[in-house]
CSV table of C-alpha atoms (C1' of nucleotides) in Angstrom, one decimal:
chain,number,residue,atom,x,y,z
Y,1,MET,CA,0.0,-0.3,0.3
Y,2,THR,CA,2.0,3.0,0.8
Y,3,ALA,CA,0.1,4.6,-1.6
Y,4,SER,CA,0.4,8.7,-0.7
Y,5,PRO,CA,-2.6,10.0,1.5
Y,6,LEU,CA,-2.8,12.9,-1.5
Y,7,TYR,CA,-3.3,10.0,-4.2
Y,8,SER,CA,-5.9,8.1,-2.1
Y,9,SER,CA,-7.6,11.7,-2.2
Y,10,ILE,CA,-7.9,11.7,-5.4
Y,11,TYR,CA,-8.6,9.2,-6.2
Y,12,ALA,CA,-12.1,8.8,-3.6
Y,13,HIS,CA,-12.9,12.0,-5.3
Y,14,VAL,CA,-13.1,10.5,-8.3
Y,15,ARG,CA,-14.4,7.4,-7.1
Y,16,ARG,CA,-17.9,9.6,-5.8
Y,17,VAL,CA,-18.3,10.8,-9.5
Y,18,PRO,CA,-21.6,9.3,-10.7
Y,19,ALA,CA,-21.9,7.5,-13.4
Y,20,GLY,CA,-23.6,9.6,-16.8
Y,21,ARG,CA,-21.4,12.5,-15.1
Y,22,VAL,CA,-17.9,14.5,-15.4
Y,23,THR,CA,-15.7,16.2,-13.8
Y,24,THR,CA,-12.3,18.4,-14.3
Y,25,TYR,CA,-9.0,17.8,-13.2
Y,26,GLY,CA,-8.9,21.2,-11.7
Y,27,ARG,CA,-12.9,20.7,-9.2
Y,28,ILE,CA,-11.0,17.5,-8.1
Y,29,ALA,CA,-7.3,19.3,-7.4
Y,30,ARG,CA,-9.5,21.9,-4.9
Y,31,GLN,CA,-11.1,19.1,-2.5
Y,32,VAL,CA,-7.7,18.0,-2.6
Y,33,ALA,CA,-6.1,21.1,-2.1
Y,34,CYS,CA,-3.5,20.5,-5.1
Y,35,THR,CA,-2.6,22.1,-8.9
Y,36,ALA,CA,-4.5,20.1,-11.7
Y,37,ARG,CA,-1.5,18.9,-13.0
Y,38,THR,CA,-1.4,16.7,-9.8
Y,39,VAL,CA,-4.5,14.5,-10.5
Y,40,GLY,CA,-3.3,14.2,-14.2
Y,41,PHE,CA,0.1,12.7,-13.2
Y,42,ALA,CA,-2.4,10.7,-10.2
Y,43,MET,CA,-4.5,9.2,-12.8
Y,44,ALA,CA,-1.6,8.3,-15.1
Y,45,ALA,CA,-0.3,6.9,-12.1
Y,46,LEU,CA,-3.5,4.8,-11.4
Y,47,PRO,CA,-2.0,1.2,-10.0
Y,48,ALA,CA,-3.9,-1.8,-11.7
Y,49,GLY,CA,-7.3,-3.5,-10.5
Y,50,HIS,CA,-7.9,0.5,-9.5
Y,51,ASP,CA,-11.9,0.5,-9.2
Y,52,VAL,CA,-11.6,4.6,-10.5
Y,53,PRO,CA,-14.0,5.9,-13.6
Y,54,TRP,CA,-10.1,7.8,-14.3
Y,55,GLN,CA,-12.6,8.7,-17.3
Y,56,ARG,CA,-15.2,10.6,-16.0
Y,57,VAL,CA,-12.3,13.3,-15.1
Y,58,ILE,CA,-11.5,15.6,-18.1
Y,59,ASN,CA,-10.0,18.8,-18.4
Y,60,SER,CA,-11.5,22.2,-18.0
Y,61,GLN,CA,-12.3,22.9,-21.4
Y,62,GLY,CA,-14.4,20.0,-21.9
Y,63,LYS,CA,-12.9,17.8,-23.8
Y,64,VAL,CA,-10.2,14.6,-23.6
Y,65,SER,CA,-6.8,15.4,-22.9
Y,66,PRO,CA,-4.4,14.0,-25.9
Y,67,ARG,CA,-2.6,11.6,-24.0
Y,68,ARG,CA,1.0,11.1,-25.4
Y,69,SER,CA,0.8,7.3,-24.9
Y,70,GLY,CA,-1.4,4.5,-26.5
Y,71,ASP,CA,-5.4,5.4,-27.7
Y,72,GLY,CA,-6.5,6.1,-24.5
Y,73,ASP,CA,-8.0,9.2,-25.4
Y,74,LEU,CA,-10.1,6.8,-27.9
Y,75,ILE,CA,-11.1,4.4,-24.8
Y,76,GLN,CA,-12.1,7.5,-23.1
Y,77,ARG,CA,-14.7,8.7,-25.4
Y,78,GLN,CA,-16.0,5.3,-26.3
Y,79,LEU,CA,-16.7,4.6,-21.9
Y,80,LEU,CA,-18.1,8.1,-21.4
Y,81,GLU,CA,-20.4,7.5,-24.5
Y,82,ALA,CA,-21.1,3.7,-22.8
Y,83,GLU,CA,-22.7,5.8,-19.8
Y,84,GLY,CA,-24.5,8.3,-21.4
Y,85,VAL,CA,-22.6,11.1,-22.1
Y,86,GLN,CA,-22.5,12.6,-24.8
Y,87,PHE,CA,-20.1,14.7,-26.8
Y,88,ASP,CA,-20.3,17.5,-29.5
Y,89,ALA,CA,-19.4,18.1,-33.0
Y,90,ARG,CA,-15.6,18.5,-32.3
Y,91,GLY,CA,-15.4,15.9,-28.8
Y,92,ARG,CA,-16.1,18.0,-26.8
Y,93,VAL,CA,-19.0,17.2,-23.8
Y,94,ASP,CA,-21.0,20.0,-22.3
Y,95,LEU,CA,-19.9,20.4,-18.3
Y,96,VAL,CA,-22.9,22.4,-17.8
Y,97,ARG,CA,-25.1,18.8,-18.3
Y,98,TYR,CA,-22.9,16.1,-17.5
Y,99,GLY,CA,-20.6,18.1,-14.9
Y,100,TRP,CA,-20.7,17.3,-11.7
Y,101,ASP,CA,-20.7,19.4,-9.1
Y,102,PRO,CA,-19.0,18.5,-5.7
Y,103,ASP,CA,-21.2,21.3,-3.4
Y,104,GLY,CA,-24.5,20.7,-6.3
Y,105,GLY,CA,-24.8,17.9,-4.5
Y,106,ARG,CA,-26.7,20.4,-1.8
Y,107,ALA,CA,-29.3,22.5,-4.5
Y,108,GLY,CA,-30.5,20.4,-6.9
Y,109,ARG,CA,-30.9,23.9,-9.1
Y,110,ASN,CA,-28.2,23.9,-10.9
Y,111,ARG,CA,-28.5,20.5,-11.4
Y,112,THR,CA,-29.8,20.4,-15.0
Y,113,LYS,CA,-33.1,17.5,-15.2
Y,114,GLU,CA,-30.8,14.1,-16.2
Y,115,ARG,CA,-32.8,13.2,-18.3
Y,116,LEU,CA,-32.4,14.3,-21.9
F,1,DA,C1',21.0,17.2,-6.3
F,2,DG,C1',19.4,19.9,-11.0
F,3,DG,C1',16.2,20.0,-15.1
F,4,DT,C1',12.8,18.3,-17.9
F,5,DT,C1',8.9,16.4,-18.7
F,6,DG,C1',3.2,15.9,-18.1
F,7,DA,C1',-3.8,12.9,-18.7
F,8,DC,C1',-3.4,20.8,-16.2
F,9,DA,C1',-5.5,26.1,-15.3
F,10,DA,C1',-5.9,30.5,-15.8
F,11,DA,C1',-5.3,35.1,-18.5
F,12,DG,C1',-3.7,37.2,-22.2
F,13,DG,C1',-3.2,38.5,-27.4
R,1,DG,C1',-12.9,30.9,-30.1
R,2,DC,C1',-7.9,29.1,-30.5
R,3,DC,C1',-3.0,29.6,-29.8
R,4,DT,C1',0.5,31.3,-26.6
R,5,DT,C1',2.9,31.9,-22.1
R,6,DT,C1',2.6,31.1,-16.8
R,7,DG,C1',2.1,28.9,-12.6
R,8,DC,C1',2.2,24.7,-10.8
R,9,DC,C1',3.2,20.1,-8.2
R,10,DA,C1',5.1,15.5,-8.7
R,11,DA,C1',7.8,11.5,-11.4
R,12,DC,C1',11.8,10.5,-14.5
R,13,DC,C1',16.5,10.9,-15.3
DNA sequence: AGGTTGACAAAGG
DNA sequence: GCCTTTGCCAACC
């Protein structure tokens, strides 16, 4: 185990993201009191056998980041679509619609009707 | 011990 | 709306 508490916190927050919803690195970074880069790094450092939906984590632009190795970005899009997340013509996700707010849980006003 | 890279974000042009 | 620069923090060489 020996996993840094920081990483554990990041993973914990990502796990809190419900299916069909997406969040941004900056938002998680804000929750764990860290920078967005650290969050991205934590995702890249995901160990095998993790139950963390890293695919639900995208950048503030509402788009998946073109990572350097592998075609994970394509996988991410496929997984999100499988969860019910729709992408824009340019491959962009509507954060206002699918964006998961850590504080939005209390006031459902901003929470767009989950049903399309 | 120091420099570079990286699944980012915010601000400026 | 897109591209460039700066700041950030952690891992890798």
